[in-house]
Short mmCIF file of C-alpha atoms in Angstrom, two decimals:
data_model
loop_
_atom_site.label_atom_id
_atom_site.label_comp_id
_atom_site.label_asym_id
_atom_site.label_seq_id
_atom_site.Cartn_x
_atom_site.Cartn_y
_atom_site.Cartn_z
CA MET A 1107 0.19 17.49 -5.00
CA GLY A 1108 -0.19 13.70 -4.93
CA ARG A 1109 0.40 10.49 -6.88
CA PRO A 1110 -2.89 9.32 -8.48
CA PHE A 1111 -2.32 5.99 -10.26
CA GLY A 1112 1.29 6.29 -9.07
CA ILE A 1113 1.87 9.39 -11.23
CA PRO A 1114 3.43 12.41 -9.43
CA VAL A 1115 1.42 15.61 -9.96
CA TYR A 1116 3.15 19.00 -9.73
CA VAL A 1117 1.78 22.52 -9.88
CA SER A 1118 3.98 25.16 -11.52
CA PRO A 1119 4.13 28.60 -9.89
CA THR A 1120 2.66 29.95 -13.15
CA TRP A 1121 -0.63 28.30 -12.19
CA PHE A 1122 -1.11 30.97 -9.52
CA ILE A 1123 -0.85 33.62 -12.25
CA VAL A 1124 -3.62 32.09 -14.32
CA ALA A 1125 -5.69 31.39 -11.20
CA GLY A 1126 -5.46 35.09 -10.36
CA LEU A 1127 -6.40 36.08 -13.92
CA ILE A 1128 -9.39 33.74 -13.95
CA THR A 1129 -10.52 34.96 -10.54
CA TYR A 1130 -10.27 38.60 -11.61
CA SER A 1131 -11.86 38.02 -15.05
CA PHE A 1132 -14.82 35.92 -13.88
CA GLN A 1133 -15.76 37.84 -10.76
CA ASP A 1134 -18.06 40.18 -12.70
CA PHE A 1135 -19.57 37.22 -14.56
CA PHE A 1136 -20.55 35.44 -11.37
CA LEU A 1137 -21.88 38.67 -9.83
CA SER A 1138 -24.06 39.24 -12.89
CA TRP A 1139 -25.58 35.77 -12.51
CA LEU A 1140 -25.70 35.89 -8.71
CA PRO A 1141 -26.35 39.56 -7.85
CA TRP A 1142 -26.99 38.74 -4.21
CA LEU A 1143 -23.29 37.95 -3.74
CA SER A 1144 -20.96 40.56 -2.26
CA GLY A 1145 -17.83 41.59 -4.13
CA GLY A 1146 -15.63 39.43 -1.92
CA GLU A 1147 -17.93 36.44 -2.33
CA GLY A 1148 -17.81 36.93 -6.11
CA TYR A 1149 -14.03 36.63 -6.03
CA LEU A 1150 -14.31 33.53 -3.84
CA VAL A 1151 -16.69 31.82 -6.30
CA ALA A 1152 -14.46 32.81 -9.23
CA PHE A 1153 -11.43 31.33 -7.46
CA ALA A 1154 -13.38 28.13 -6.81
CA PHE A 1155 -14.10 27.97 -10.53
CA ALA A 1156 -10.37 28.36 -11.30
CA VAL A 1157 -9.53 25.46 -8.97
CA LEU A 1158 -12.30 23.22 -10.36
CA LEU A 1159 -11.29 24.05 -13.93
CA TYR A 1160 -7.71 22.94 -13.28
CA LEU A 1161 -8.95 19.80 -11.55
CA SER A 1162 -10.70 19.10 -14.86
CA VAL A 1163 -7.42 19.71 -16.67
CA LEU A 1164 -5.72 17.29 -14.27
CA LEU A 1165 -8.31 14.62 -15.09
CA HIS A 1166 -7.70 15.32 -18.79
CA GLU A 1167 -3.97 14.69 -18.35
CA LEU A 1168 -4.58 11.65 -16.17
CA ALA A 1169 -6.64 10.14 -18.99
CA HIS A 1170 -3.59 10.38 -21.29
CA CYS A 1171 -1.33 8.86 -18.65
CA VAL A 1172 -3.60 6.00 -17.63
CA VAL A 1173 -3.93 4.86 -21.25
CA ALA A 1174 -0.15 5.24 -21.74
CA LYS A 1175 0.54 3.13 -18.63
CA ALA A 1176 -1.94 0.53 -19.89
CA TYR A 1177 0.28 0.23 -22.98
CA GLY A 1178 3.36 -0.18 -20.80
CA LEU A 1179 4.76 3.32 -21.33
CA PRO A 1180 6.38 4.88 -18.23
CA VAL A 1181 5.00 8.25 -17.11
CA ARG A 1182 7.39 10.60 -15.32
CA ARG A 1183 4.90 13.18 -14.03
CA ILE A 1184 2.05 15.60 -14.74
CA THR A 1185 2.57 19.34 -14.37
CA LEU A 1186 -0.19 21.95 -14.22
CA TYR A 1187 0.99 25.34 -15.44
CA LEU A 1188 -0.12 28.64 -16.98
CA LEU A 1189 -1.82 27.31 -20.13
CA GLY A 1190 -3.11 23.98 -18.83
CA GLY A 1191 -1.25 20.76 -18.16
CA VAL A 1192 1.45 18.56 -19.64
CA SER A 1193 1.99 14.81 -19.26
CA GLU A 1194 5.61 13.65 -19.43
CA ILE A 1195 5.46 10.19 -21.02
CA GLU A 1196 8.99 8.86 -21.27
CA ARG A 1197 8.66 6.86 -24.49
CA GLU A 1198 6.60 7.12 -27.63
CA ALA A 1199 3.86 4.65 -28.43
CA GLN A 1200 5.00 1.69 -30.49
CA THR A 1201 2.18 1.92 -33.02
CA PRO A 1202 0.08 4.72 -34.57
CA GLY A 1203 -3.06 3.10 -33.15
CA ARG A 1204 -1.74 3.39 -29.61
CA GLU A 1205 -0.56 6.94 -30.25
CA PHE A 1206 -4.07 7.84 -31.41
CA ALA A 1207 -5.69 6.21 -28.36
CA ILE A 1208 -3.39 7.99 -25.89
CA ALA A 1209 -3.96 11.36 -27.58
CA PHE A 1210 -7.74 10.94 -27.88
CA ALA A 1211 -8.20 9.91 -24.24
CA GLY A 1212 -7.76 13.49 -22.95
CA PRO A 1213 -10.28 15.31 -25.17
CA LEU A 1214 -12.70 12.40 -24.77
CA LEU A 1215 -12.61 12.76 -21.00
CA SER A 1216 -13.02 16.58 -21.21
CA LEU A 1217 -16.04 16.16 -23.49
CA GLY A 1218 -17.36 13.51 -21.12
CA LEU A 1219 -17.04 15.93 -18.20
CA GLY A 1220 -18.83 18.53 -20.30
CA GLY A 1221 -21.66 16.14 -21.06
CA GLY A 1222 -21.95 15.02 -17.45
CA GLY A 1223 -21.93 18.63 -16.27
CA PHE A 1224 -24.66 19.51 -18.76
CA LEU A 1225 -26.89 16.72 -17.42
CA LEU A 1226 -26.18 17.73 -13.82
CA HIS A 1227 -27.00 21.35 -14.61
CA GLN A 1228 -30.49 20.30 -15.71
CA VAL A 1229 -31.39 19.28 -12.15
CA LEU A 1230 -29.74 22.23 -10.35
CA ASP A 1231 -31.21 25.62 -9.62
CA PRO A 1232 -29.45 27.98 -12.08
CA ALA A 1233 -29.74 30.83 -9.57
CA THR A 1234 -27.44 29.10 -7.06
CA VAL A 1235 -23.66 29.06 -6.76
CA ALA A 1236 -23.59 25.33 -7.58
CA GLY A 1237 -25.81 25.83 -10.61
CA VAL A 1238 -23.68 28.64 -12.08
CA LEU A 1239 -20.39 26.86 -11.34
CA VAL A 1240 -21.58 23.63 -12.97
CA TRP A 1241 -22.84 25.55 -16.01
CA GLN A 1242 -19.53 27.35 -16.47
CA LEU A 1243 -17.55 24.17 -15.89
CA TRP A 1244 -19.40 22.06 -18.45
CA VAL A 1245 -19.06 24.82 -21.04
CA SER A 1246 -15.34 25.18 -20.23
CA ASN A 1247 -14.72 21.43 -20.50
CA VAL A 1248 -16.43 21.30 -23.87
CA VAL A 1249 -14.25 24.21 -25.03
CA VAL A 1250 -11.11 22.47 -23.69
CA GLY A 1251 -12.09 19.21 -25.41
CA VAL A 1252 -12.87 20.83 -28.76
CA PHE A 1253 -9.79 23.09 -28.67
CA ASN A 1254 -7.52 20.11 -27.98
CA LEU A 1255 -9.00 18.28 -30.96
CA LEU A 1256 -7.65 20.92 -33.36
CA PRO A 1257 -5.31 19.06 -35.73
CA GLY A 1258 -1.94 20.59 -34.95
CA LEU A 1259 0.91 19.82 -32.58
CA PRO A 1260 1.35 20.17 -29.66
CA LEU A 1261 -2.43 19.76 -29.20
CA ASP A 1262 -3.96 16.32 -28.81
CA GLY A 1263 -5.59 16.65 -32.21
CA GLY A 1264 -2.12 17.16 -33.64
CA ARG A 1265 -0.98 13.89 -32.10
CA MET A 1266 -4.05 12.21 -33.59
CA LEU A 1267 -3.17 13.69 -37.00
CA ARG A 1268 0.41 12.52 -36.51
CA ALA A 1269 -0.87 9.00 -35.81
CA GLY A 1270 -2.98 9.09 -38.99
CA VAL A 1271 -0.09 10.23 -41.21
CA TRP A 1272 2.20 7.73 -39.47
CA ARG A 1273 -0.27 4.94 -40.27
CA PHE A 1274 -0.57 6.06 -43.91
CA THR A 1275 3.15 6.68 -44.56
CA ARG A 1276 4.52 4.17 -42.05
CA SER A 1277 6.85 6.92 -40.88
CA PRO A 1278 6.42 8.56 -37.43
CA VAL A 1279 8.79 11.33 -38.50
CA SER A 1280 6.57 12.21 -41.50
CA GLY A 1281 3.60 12.28 -39.15
CA THR A 1282 5.36 14.66 -36.79
CA VAL A 1283 6.40 17.02 -39.59
CA ALA A 1284 2.88 17.17 -41.04
CA ALA A 1285 1.22 17.75 -37.65
CA ALA A 1286 3.83 20.33 -36.59
CA TRP A 1287 3.39 22.45 -39.73
CA THR A 1288 -0.37 22.26 -39.25
CA GLY A 1289 0.19 23.46 -35.69
CA ARG A 1290 2.16 26.44 -36.93
CA ALA A 1291 -0.68 27.30 -39.32
CA LEU A 1292 -3.14 27.05 -36.44
CA ALA A 1293 -1.03 29.42 -34.34
CA VAL A 1294 -1.05 32.06 -37.07
CA GLY A 1295 -4.75 31.49 -37.73
CA LEU A 1296 -5.63 31.94 -34.08
CA VAL A 1297 -4.18 35.46 -33.95
CA VAL A 1298 -5.65 36.37 -37.36
CA TRP A 1299 -9.07 35.12 -36.20
CA ALA A 1300 -8.96 37.12 -32.95
CA VAL A 1301 -7.98 40.36 -34.70
CA GLY A 1302 -10.18 39.78 -37.77
CA LEU A 1303 -13.28 39.05 -35.70
CA SER A 1304 -12.96 42.39 -33.95
CA LEU A 1305 -12.33 44.30 -37.18
CA VAL A 1306 -15.32 42.69 -38.91
CA SER A 1307 -17.54 43.71 -36.00
CA GLY A 1308 -16.19 47.26 -36.24
CA GLN A 1309 -14.70 47.21 -32.75
CA GLU A 1310 -11.20 47.58 -31.40
CA PRO A 1311 -9.67 44.22 -30.47
CA SER A 1312 -10.22 43.47 -26.77
CA THR A 1313 -6.94 43.59 -24.86
CA VAL A 1314 -7.82 40.46 -22.88
CA THR A 1315 -8.83 38.54 -26.01
CA LEU A 1316 -5.68 39.66 -27.84
CA VAL A 1317 -3.40 38.71 -24.94
CA TRP A 1318 -4.94 35.24 -24.58
CA SER A 1319 -4.83 34.70 -28.35
CA VAL A 1320 -1.15 35.62 -28.50
CA LEU A 1321 -0.38 33.41 -25.47
CA LEU A 1322 -2.16 30.41 -26.96
CA ALA A 1323 -0.66 31.03 -30.40
CA SER A 1324 2.82 31.27 -28.89
CA PHE A 1325 2.27 28.03 -27.00
CA ILE A 1326 1.17 26.24 -30.17
CA TRP A 1327 3.92 27.77 -32.34
CA PHE A 1328 6.77 26.91 -29.98
CA GLY A 1329 5.35 23.45 -29.32
CA ALA A 1330 5.12 22.80 -33.05
CA THR A 1331 8.67 24.11 -33.53
CA GLN A 1332 9.99 21.79 -30.82
CA ALA A 1333 8.19 18.90 -32.49
CA LEU A 1334 9.90 19.73 -35.81
CA GLN A 1335 13.29 19.84 -34.11
CA SER A 1336 12.53 16.55 -32.39
CA ALA A 1337 11.53 15.01 -35.73
CA ARG A 1338 14.85 16.04 -37.27
CA LEU A 1339 16.70 14.48 -34.36
CA ARG A 1340 14.64 11.30 -34.45
CA ALA A 1341 15.39 10.94 -38.15
CA ARG A 1342 19.03 10.39 -37.14
CA ILE A 1343 18.24 7.62 -34.65
CA PRO A 1344 18.17 4.72 -37.17
CA HIS A 1345 21.69 5.71 -38.29
CA LEU A 1346 23.20 5.47 -34.80
CA SER A 1347 25.50 2.47 -34.35
CA ALA A 1348 27.31 1.51 -31.16
CA ARG A 1349 30.01 -0.22 -33.14
CA ALA A 1350 30.63 2.82 -35.35
CA LEU A 1351 30.79 5.19 -32.38
CA ALA A 1352 32.92 2.98 -30.13
CA ARG A 1353 36.29 4.13 -28.83
CA ARG A 1354 39.18 1.73 -28.76
CA ALA A 1355 39.84 0.72 -25.14
CA VAL A 1356 43.07 -0.15 -23.35
CA PRO A 1357 42.80 -2.60 -20.42
CA VAL A 1358 44.66 -1.68 -17.23
CA THR A 1359 44.62 -3.05 -13.70
CA ALA A 1360 43.20 -0.88 -10.94
CA ASP A 1361 46.59 -0.17 -9.36
CA VAL A 1362 48.17 1.31 -12.50
CA PRO A 1363 48.88 5.06 -12.06
CA LEU A 1364 46.62 7.25 -14.15
CA ALA A 1365 49.61 8.85 -15.92
CA GLU A 1366 50.87 5.44 -17.02
CA ALA A 1367 47.38 4.35 -18.12
CA LEU A 1368 47.01 7.48 -20.24
CA ARG A 1369 50.46 6.90 -21.75
CA ARG A 1370 49.44 3.39 -22.80
CA ALA A 1371 46.19 4.70 -24.27
CA ALA A 1372 48.03 7.36 -26.28
CA GLU A 1373 50.54 4.79 -27.51
CA ALA A 1374 47.72 2.51 -28.67
CA GLN A 1375 45.75 5.46 -30.08
CA ALA A 1376 42.86 4.48 -27.82
CA GLY A 1377 40.20 6.80 -26.41
CA ALA A 1378 39.15 4.88 -23.31
CA LEU A 1379 40.46 2.91 -20.34
CA VAL A 1380 38.89 -0.28 -18.99
CA VAL A 1381 39.90 -1.56 -15.57
CA VAL A 1382 40.41 -5.34 -15.51
CA ASP A 1383 41.31 -7.80 -12.79
CA HIS A 1384 44.48 -9.89 -12.90
CA GLU A 1385 42.68 -12.50 -15.00
CA GLY A 1386 41.75 -9.90 -17.62
CA ARG A 1387 38.07 -9.66 -16.75
CA PRO A 1388 36.64 -6.12 -16.95
CA THR A 1389 35.54 -4.64 -13.62
CA GLY A 1390 35.13 -0.94 -14.37
CA ILE A 1391 35.40 1.92 -16.86
CA VAL A 1392 37.58 4.94 -16.13
CA SER A 1393 35.48 8.09 -16.22
CA GLU A 1394 36.59 10.59 -18.85
CA VAL A 1395 35.15 13.44 -16.78
CA ALA A 1396 37.12 12.32 -13.72
CA VAL A 1397 40.32 12.09 -15.78
CA GLU A 1398 39.87 15.59 -17.21
CA SER A 1399 39.28 17.04 -13.74
CA THR A 1400 42.47 15.48 -12.35
CA PRO A 1401 45.45 17.91 -12.60
CA GLU A 1402 48.41 16.58 -14.57
CA ASN A 1403 50.76 16.86 -11.62
CA ARG A 1404 48.46 14.53 -9.63
CA ARG A 1405 48.08 11.89 -12.32
CA PRO A 1406 51.27 9.92 -11.44
CA TRP A 1407 49.95 9.53 -7.86
CA VAL A 1408 46.32 8.65 -8.66
CA SER A 1409 45.42 5.09 -9.61
CA ALA A 1410 43.25 4.40 -12.64
CA GLY A 1411 40.94 2.27 -10.50
CA SER A 1412 40.09 5.17 -8.20
CA LEU A 1413 38.54 7.04 -11.16
CA ALA A 1414 36.58 4.08 -12.49
CA ARG A 1415 32.88 3.34 -12.22
CA SER A 1416 32.12 -0.24 -11.23
CA LEU A 1417 30.96 -2.28 -14.16
CA GLU A 1418 27.31 -3.05 -13.42
CA PRO A 1419 25.56 -5.47 -15.81
CA SER A 1420 23.47 -2.61 -17.24
CA LEU A 1421 26.66 -0.80 -18.29
CA VAL A 1422 27.65 -3.68 -20.57
CA LEU A 1423 26.02 -3.33 -24.00
CA ALA A 1424 26.13 -5.44 -27.13
CA ALA A 1425 28.42 -3.94 -29.73
CA ASP A 1426 25.86 -4.52 -32.49
CA LEU A 1427 23.16 -2.30 -30.91
CA THR A 1428 21.78 0.33 -33.28
CA GLY A 1429 19.04 2.94 -33.49
CA GLU A 1430 16.17 2.93 -31.01
CA ALA A 1431 17.48 -0.17 -29.23
CA LEU A 1432 20.74 1.64 -28.47
CA ILE A 1433 18.95 4.75 -27.17
CA ASP A 1434 16.63 2.64 -24.98
CA ALA A 1435 19.57 0.72 -23.49
CA MET A 1436 21.36 3.96 -22.62
CA ARG A 1437 18.17 5.56 -21.27
CA ASP A 1438 17.58 2.66 -18.89
CA THR A 1439 20.91 3.29 -17.13
CA PRO A 1440 22.28 6.81 -17.72
CA ALA A 1441 26.07 6.89 -17.59
CA GLY A 1442 29.06 8.61 -19.15
CA GLU A 1443 30.56 5.43 -20.63
CA TYR A 1444 29.44 1.90 -21.49
CA LEU A 1445 31.46 -1.22 -22.19
CA LEU A 1446 30.71 -2.75 -25.59
CA VAL A 1447 31.17 -6.50 -25.94
CA GLU A 1448 30.84 -8.98 -28.77
CA ARG A 1449 28.31 -11.81 -28.62
CA GLY A 1450 31.01 -14.09 -27.23
CA GLY A 1451 31.80 -11.66 -24.41
CA GLU A 1452 35.00 -10.23 -25.90
CA ILE A 1453 35.61 -6.53 -25.26
CA TYR A 1454 35.00 -4.46 -28.39
CA GLY A 1455 35.46 -0.96 -26.98
CA VAL A 1456 33.84 1.79 -24.95
CA LEU A 1457 30.84 3.84 -25.97
CA ALA A 1458 30.89 7.41 -24.61
CA THR A 1459 27.56 9.16 -24.15
CA ALA A 1460 29.17 12.40 -25.35
CA ASP A 1461 29.97 10.75 -28.70
CA VAL A 1462 26.37 9.53 -29.07
CA ASN A 1463 25.06 13.01 -28.27
CA ARG A 1464 27.29 14.57 -30.90
CA ALA A 1465 26.18 12.05 -33.51
CA PHE A 1466 22.55 12.47 -32.48
CA THR A 1467 22.50 16.26 -32.61
CA GLY A 1468 24.93 16.65 -35.50
CA VAL A 1469 27.10 19.01 -33.44
#
């Protein structure tokens, strides 16, 4: 849809579902406030409200992203979808204070829109389309702001709670676990509240209310569950070591047949092949995927160099990289294999992304 502040904005096809639901649900509301409208005009005003509401959601997400970019965190994109919007920030904040600021920016902007809309509504004629739209929008933004402040992941309030626990325990993983379990409790409480409110009033639960409650609860529950899974994975990050995961590498020149290169690797009990020039300087890494896809009867006639990726500077990593530094280095230049070198430039081995993934996921 555009690139405000350099951030690509996408609209999921599911947005059209919720836009249709909002248009259908609010048509009667707008007709009750503006009885002079025809049925078709009521739908048109309700659709305008749906569009303006999601523009407010977009501004909410932009607030997160602008603060994140101010802290130097790259933002991949914003996507508007069925239940609102999501900002894809590629890295986590370095400190709990920054995490809190990024999370709080969205609800703060929504509440600010609500406050601004309230003031604007005071000078508009409430019996006009503009007056009714502004009234409904400021109320909706206040609801969005307050709802997002609820202290459970994946809501913004959950990220704020995570930042608080992180600050207290000095452990981002502990913060995530606490906020995720709170999010799960919120999900259950949301459904219980929707059903209990109807039972207390002596009425059957409204189908629309029940459906929206279940949708929102599902969103919160699955988001909290993903956060818990992410926390378990992140707990393994400090234990990752490039040196411990490295494969022994055999150097071969580019013209060596693949079959011969593999024979040398097997003889040396090595798990990787590094292409070197005639002075022994590394120039490439033979791709494991390319080797596996080459039929055995072709391997004597295919050179090792033809299956190698050129050794760019970003593919050469220090052998002593560990934890977050190792993940960041690999994230900057995605590849199947990396050359590990000692501080003096000597080849230590090859780090395969597949090995890191297995260590990271425990599979």
